[in-house]
Coordinates of C-alpha atoms and ligand atoms in Angstrom, one line a residue:
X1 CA 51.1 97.1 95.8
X2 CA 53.6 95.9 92.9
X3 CA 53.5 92.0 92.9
X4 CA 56.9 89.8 93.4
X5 CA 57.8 87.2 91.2
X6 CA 60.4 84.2 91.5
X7 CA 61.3 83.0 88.4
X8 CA 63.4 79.7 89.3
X9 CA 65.6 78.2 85.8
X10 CA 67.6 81.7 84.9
X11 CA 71.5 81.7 83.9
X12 CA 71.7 83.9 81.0
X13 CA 69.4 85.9 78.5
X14 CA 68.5 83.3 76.2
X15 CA 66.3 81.2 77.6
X16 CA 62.2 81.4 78.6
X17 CA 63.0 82.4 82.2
X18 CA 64.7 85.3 81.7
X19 CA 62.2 86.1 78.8
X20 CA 59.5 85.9 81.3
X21 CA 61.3 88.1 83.8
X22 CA 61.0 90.4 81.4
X23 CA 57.5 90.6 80.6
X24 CA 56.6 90.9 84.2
X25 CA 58.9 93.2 85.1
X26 CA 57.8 95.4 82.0
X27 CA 54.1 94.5 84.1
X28 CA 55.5 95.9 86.9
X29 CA 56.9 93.1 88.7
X30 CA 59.5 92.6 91.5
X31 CA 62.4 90.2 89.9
X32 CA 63.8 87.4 92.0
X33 CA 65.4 84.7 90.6
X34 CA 66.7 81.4 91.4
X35 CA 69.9 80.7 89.6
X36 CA 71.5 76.9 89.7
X37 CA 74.5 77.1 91.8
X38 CA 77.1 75.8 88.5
X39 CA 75.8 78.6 87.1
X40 CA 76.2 80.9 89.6
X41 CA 79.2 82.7 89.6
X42 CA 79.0 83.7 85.5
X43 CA 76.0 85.0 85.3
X44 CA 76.2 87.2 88.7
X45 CA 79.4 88.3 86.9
X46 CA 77.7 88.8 83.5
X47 CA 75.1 90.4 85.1
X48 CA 77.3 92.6 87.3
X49 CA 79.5 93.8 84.5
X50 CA 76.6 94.6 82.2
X51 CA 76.7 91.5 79.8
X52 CA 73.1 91.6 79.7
X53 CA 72.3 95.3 79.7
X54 CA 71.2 95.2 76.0
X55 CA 68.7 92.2 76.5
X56 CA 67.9 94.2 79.5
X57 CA 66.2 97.1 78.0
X58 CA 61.9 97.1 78.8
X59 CA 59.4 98.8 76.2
X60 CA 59.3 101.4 77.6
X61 CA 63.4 102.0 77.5
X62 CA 64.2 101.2 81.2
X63 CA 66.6 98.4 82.7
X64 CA 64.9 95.0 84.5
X65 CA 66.2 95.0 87.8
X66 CA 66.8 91.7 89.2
X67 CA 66.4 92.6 92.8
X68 CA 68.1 89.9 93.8
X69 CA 69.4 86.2 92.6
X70 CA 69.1 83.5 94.9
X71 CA 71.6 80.1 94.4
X72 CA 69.1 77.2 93.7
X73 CA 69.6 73.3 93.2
X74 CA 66.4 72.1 93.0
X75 CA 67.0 68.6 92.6
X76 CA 67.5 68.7 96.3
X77 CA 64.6 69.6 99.0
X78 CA 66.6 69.9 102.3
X79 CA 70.0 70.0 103.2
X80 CA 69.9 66.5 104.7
X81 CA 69.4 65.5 100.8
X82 CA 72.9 66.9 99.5
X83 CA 75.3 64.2 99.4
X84 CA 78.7 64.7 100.7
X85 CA 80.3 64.8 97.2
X86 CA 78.0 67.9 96.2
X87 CA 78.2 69.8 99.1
X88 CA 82.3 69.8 99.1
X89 CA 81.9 70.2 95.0
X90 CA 84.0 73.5 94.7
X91 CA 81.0 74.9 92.7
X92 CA 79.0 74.7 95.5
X93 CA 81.0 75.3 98.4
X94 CA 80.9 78.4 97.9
X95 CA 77.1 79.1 98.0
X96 CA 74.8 78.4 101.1
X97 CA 71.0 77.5 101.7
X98 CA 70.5 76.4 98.1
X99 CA 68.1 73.6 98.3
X100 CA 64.5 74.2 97.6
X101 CA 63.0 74.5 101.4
X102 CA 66.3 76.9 102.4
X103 CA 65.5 79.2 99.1
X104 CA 62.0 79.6 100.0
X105 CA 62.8 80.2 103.6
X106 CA 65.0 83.3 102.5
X107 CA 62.9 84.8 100.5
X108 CA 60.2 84.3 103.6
X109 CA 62.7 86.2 105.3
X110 CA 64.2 88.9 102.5
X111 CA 60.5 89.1 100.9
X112 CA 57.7 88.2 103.5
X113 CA 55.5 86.2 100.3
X114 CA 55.4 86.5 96.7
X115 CA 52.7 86.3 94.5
X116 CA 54.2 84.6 91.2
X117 CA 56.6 81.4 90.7
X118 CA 57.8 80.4 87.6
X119 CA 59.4 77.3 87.2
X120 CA 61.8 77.1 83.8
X121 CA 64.2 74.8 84.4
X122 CA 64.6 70.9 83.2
X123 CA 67.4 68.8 82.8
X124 CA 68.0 65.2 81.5
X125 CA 71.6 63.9 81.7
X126 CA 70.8 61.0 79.2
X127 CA 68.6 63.3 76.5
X128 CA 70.5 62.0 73.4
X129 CA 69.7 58.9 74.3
X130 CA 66.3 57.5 72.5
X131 CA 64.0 56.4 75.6
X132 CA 64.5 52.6 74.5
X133 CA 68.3 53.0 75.8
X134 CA 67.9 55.4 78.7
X135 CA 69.4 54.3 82.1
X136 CA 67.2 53.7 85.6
X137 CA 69.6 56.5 86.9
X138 CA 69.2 58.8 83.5
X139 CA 65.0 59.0 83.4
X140 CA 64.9 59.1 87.2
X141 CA 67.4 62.1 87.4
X142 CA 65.3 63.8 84.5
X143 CA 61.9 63.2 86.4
X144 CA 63.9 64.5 89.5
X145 CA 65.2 67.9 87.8
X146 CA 62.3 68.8 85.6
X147 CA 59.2 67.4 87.0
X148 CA 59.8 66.7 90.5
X149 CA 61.2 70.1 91.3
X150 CA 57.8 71.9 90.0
X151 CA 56.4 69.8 93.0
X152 CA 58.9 70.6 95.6
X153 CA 58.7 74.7 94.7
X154 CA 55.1 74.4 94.8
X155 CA 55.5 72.2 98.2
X156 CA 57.9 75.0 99.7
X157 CA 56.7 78.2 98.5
X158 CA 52.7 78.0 98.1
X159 CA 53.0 78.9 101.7
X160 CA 54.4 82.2 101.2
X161 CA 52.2 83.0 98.3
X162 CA 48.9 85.6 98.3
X163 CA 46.2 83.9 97.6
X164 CA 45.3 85.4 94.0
X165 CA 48.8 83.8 93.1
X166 CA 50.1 82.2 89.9
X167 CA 52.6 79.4 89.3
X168 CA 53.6 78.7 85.5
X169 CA 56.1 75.9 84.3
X170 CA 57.3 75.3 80.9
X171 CA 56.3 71.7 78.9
X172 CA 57.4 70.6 75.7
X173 CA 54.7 68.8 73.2
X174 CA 56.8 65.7 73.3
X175 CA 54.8 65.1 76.5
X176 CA 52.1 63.9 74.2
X177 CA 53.2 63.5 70.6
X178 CA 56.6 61.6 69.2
X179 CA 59.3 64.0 68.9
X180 CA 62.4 61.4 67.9
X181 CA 65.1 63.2 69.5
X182 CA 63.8 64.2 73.4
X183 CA 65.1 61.4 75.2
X184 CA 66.4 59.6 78.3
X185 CA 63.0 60.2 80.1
X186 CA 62.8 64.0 79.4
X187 CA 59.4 63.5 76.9
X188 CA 58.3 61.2 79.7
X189 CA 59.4 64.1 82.5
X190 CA 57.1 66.4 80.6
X191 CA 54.0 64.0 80.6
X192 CA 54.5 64.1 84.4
X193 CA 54.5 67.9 84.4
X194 CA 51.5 68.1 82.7
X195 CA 49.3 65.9 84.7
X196 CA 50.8 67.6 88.3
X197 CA 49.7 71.0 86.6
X198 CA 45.7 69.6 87.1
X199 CA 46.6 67.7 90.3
X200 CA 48.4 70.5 91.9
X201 CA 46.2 73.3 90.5
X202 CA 43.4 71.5 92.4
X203 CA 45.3 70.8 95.7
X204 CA 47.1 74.0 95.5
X205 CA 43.8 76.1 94.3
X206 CA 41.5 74.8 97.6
X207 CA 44.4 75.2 100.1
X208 CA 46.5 78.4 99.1
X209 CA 43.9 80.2 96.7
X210 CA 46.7 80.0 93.6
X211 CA 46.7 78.8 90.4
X212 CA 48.5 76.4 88.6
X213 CA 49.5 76.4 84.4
X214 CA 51.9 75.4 82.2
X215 CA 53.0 76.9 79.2
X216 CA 53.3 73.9 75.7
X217 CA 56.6 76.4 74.2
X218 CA 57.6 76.1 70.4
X219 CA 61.4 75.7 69.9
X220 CA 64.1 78.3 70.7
X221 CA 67.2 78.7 70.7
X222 CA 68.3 78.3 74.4
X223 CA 71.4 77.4 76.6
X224 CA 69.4 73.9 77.0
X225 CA 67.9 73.4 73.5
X226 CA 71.2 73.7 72.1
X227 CA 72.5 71.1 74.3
X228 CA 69.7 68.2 73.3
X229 CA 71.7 69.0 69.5
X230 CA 68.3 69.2 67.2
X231 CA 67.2 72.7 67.9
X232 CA 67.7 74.1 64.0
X233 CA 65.7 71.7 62.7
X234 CA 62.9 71.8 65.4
X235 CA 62.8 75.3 64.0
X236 CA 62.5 74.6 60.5
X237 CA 60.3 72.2 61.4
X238 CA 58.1 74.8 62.8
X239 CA 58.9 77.5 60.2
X240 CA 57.5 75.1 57.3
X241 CA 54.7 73.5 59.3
X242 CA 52.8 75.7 61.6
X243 CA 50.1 77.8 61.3
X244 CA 51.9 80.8 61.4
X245 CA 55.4 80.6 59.4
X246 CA 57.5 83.0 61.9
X247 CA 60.6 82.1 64.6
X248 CA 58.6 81.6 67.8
X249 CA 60.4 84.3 69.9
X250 CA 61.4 84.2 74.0
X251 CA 59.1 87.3 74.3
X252 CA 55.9 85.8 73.2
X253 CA 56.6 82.8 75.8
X254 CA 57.1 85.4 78.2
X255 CA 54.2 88.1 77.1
X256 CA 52.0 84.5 77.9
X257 CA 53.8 83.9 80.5
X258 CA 52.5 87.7 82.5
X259 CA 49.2 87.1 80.9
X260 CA 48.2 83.8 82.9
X261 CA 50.1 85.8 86.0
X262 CA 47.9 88.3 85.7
X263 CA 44.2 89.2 87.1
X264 CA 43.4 88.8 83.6
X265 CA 43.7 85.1 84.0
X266 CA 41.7 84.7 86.9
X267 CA 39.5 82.0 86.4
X268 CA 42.5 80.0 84.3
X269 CA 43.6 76.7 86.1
X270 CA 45.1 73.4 85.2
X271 CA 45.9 74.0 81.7
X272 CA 48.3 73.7 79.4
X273 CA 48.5 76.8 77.2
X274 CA 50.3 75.8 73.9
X275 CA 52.8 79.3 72.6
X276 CA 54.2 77.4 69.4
X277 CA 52.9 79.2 66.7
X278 CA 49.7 76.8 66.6
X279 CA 52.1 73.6 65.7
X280 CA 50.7 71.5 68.0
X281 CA 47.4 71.8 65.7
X282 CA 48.9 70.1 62.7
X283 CA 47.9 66.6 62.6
X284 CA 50.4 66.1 59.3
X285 CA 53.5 67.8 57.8
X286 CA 53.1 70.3 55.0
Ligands
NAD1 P1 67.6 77.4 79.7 O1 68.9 76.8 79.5 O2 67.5 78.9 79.6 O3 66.9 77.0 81.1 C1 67.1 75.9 81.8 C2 67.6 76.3 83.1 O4 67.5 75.2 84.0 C3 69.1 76.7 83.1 O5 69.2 78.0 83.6 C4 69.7 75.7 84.0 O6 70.8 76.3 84.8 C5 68.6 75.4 85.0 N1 68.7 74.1 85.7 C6 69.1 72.9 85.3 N2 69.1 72.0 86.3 C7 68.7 72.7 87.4 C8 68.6 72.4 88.8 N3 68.8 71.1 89.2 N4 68.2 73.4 89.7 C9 68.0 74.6 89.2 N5 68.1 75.0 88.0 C10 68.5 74.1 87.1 O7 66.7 76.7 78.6 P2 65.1 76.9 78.2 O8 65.0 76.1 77.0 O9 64.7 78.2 78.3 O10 64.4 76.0 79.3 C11 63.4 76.5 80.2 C12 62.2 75.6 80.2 O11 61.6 75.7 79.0 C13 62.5 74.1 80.5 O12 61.5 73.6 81.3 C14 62.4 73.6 79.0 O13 62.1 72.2 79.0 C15 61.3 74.4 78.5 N6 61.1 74.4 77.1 C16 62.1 74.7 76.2 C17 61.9 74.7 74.8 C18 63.0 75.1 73.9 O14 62.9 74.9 72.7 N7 64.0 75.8 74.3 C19 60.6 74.3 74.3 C20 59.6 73.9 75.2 C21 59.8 74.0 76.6

């Protein structure tokens, strides 16, 4: 039986999610994936008029298919949550059952279970902003969006998982090192991420049977990265410090990505598995 994966945090074919999709569907994966409802609309329409066909292509020369993309906020749990200002938001208007207990539900319903979920999504509305100057409202809304969320998909769709299932998230070493830059709450969001990943592979491990990681990824060049504005220099950074002096490429997160989905991985839980070229090894500058 072919597993199914969800890969929540996809909107184009930059970023780690889609990289991911890719290295499981080249494993033989099902593809679902939970697209934030802004985002929506452009990238069914890329998608639909073959924008992405190139980035498409598996080893072994066939297209992923996505077999189907599901609208996803996952800042909000329940309907009940959305306030009244979202909901008639003409960006979301036009999509239904988009809150994390609704997306789960449907692919309960579409799907029956699933046997991977990936979370790669985050999102800090202060980030620019150094941690000393970061609003209440920015560092809650970046713990809500990028560390929260991993608890809510877990909450909503451990149930529909086969036990012999794997959830991965994406973390950032700024979770544990200074990285000036990564602020309004988001290095503090990651800290949180990590610590869930051993409380939830525990909770999640005795009750559903699943396990529970989180990829440490090196820099790229993504939708997200470019938005936080120091991206080329975490690069160069990386290319003149790390262990191995190459560009960290989407493919390697995502080969890492079907490796701790995989029976290969069985008896890895709880851990934070660092894809950065070994930077996080460095203890100085060279
Ligand atoms: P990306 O832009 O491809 O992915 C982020 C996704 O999150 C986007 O698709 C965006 O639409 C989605 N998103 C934002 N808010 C959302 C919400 N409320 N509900 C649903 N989706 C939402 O960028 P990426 O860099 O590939 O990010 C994926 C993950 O990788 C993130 O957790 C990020 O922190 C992590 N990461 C990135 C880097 C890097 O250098 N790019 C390094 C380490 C970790």
């Amino acid at each position: 039986r072919g597993k199914k994966a969800f890969i929540a945090g996809v909107a184009d074919d930059n970023g780690y999610g889609w990289a991911i999709a890719k290295s499981l569907a080249a494993a033989g994966a099902e593809i679902l994936v939970g697209t934030w409802v802004p985002a929506l609309n452009i990238f069914e329409t890329s998608l639909r008029r073959g924008k992405f066909d190139e980035s498409r292509v598996l080893p072994d020369g066939s297209l992923m298919e996505i077999t189907k993309v599901y609208p996803l906020d996952a800042v909000y749990d329940t309907p009940e949550d959305v306030p009244e200002d979202v909901k008639t938001n003409k960006r979301y208007a036009g999509s239904s059952k988009w809150t994390v207990k609704e997306v789960a539900e449907s692919v309960k319903e579409d799907f029956g279970s699933i046997d991977i979920l990936v979370h790669s999504l985050a999102n800090g509305p202060e980030v620019s902003k150094p941690l000393l100057e970061t609003s209440r409202y920015g560092y809650l809304a970046a713990i809500s969006a990028s560390s929260y969320s991993y608890v809510s998909l877990l909450q909503h769709f451990a149930p529909i998982m086969n036990p012999g299932g794997a959830t991965i998230s994406l973390t950032y070493i700024a979770s544990e090192r200074i990285i000036p830059g990564y602020g309004g709450g988001m290095s503090s969001a990651k800290a949180a991420l990590e610590s869930d990943t051993q409380v939830l592979a525990f909770e999640a491990g005795r009750k559903h049977g699943i396990r529970v990681n989180t990829i440490s990824a090196g820099p790229l060049r993504s939708r997200a990265a470019k938005a936080i504005g120091f991206i080329d220099m975490m690069i160069d950074y990386s290319s003149e410090n790390a262990p191995l002096q190459k560009e960290l490429s989407a493919e390697e997160v995502g080969n890492a990505a079907a490796f701790l989905a995989s029976p290969l991985a069985s008896a890895i839980t709880g851990t934070v598995l660092y894809v950065d070229n070994g930077l996080n090894a460095m203890g100085v500058g060279v």
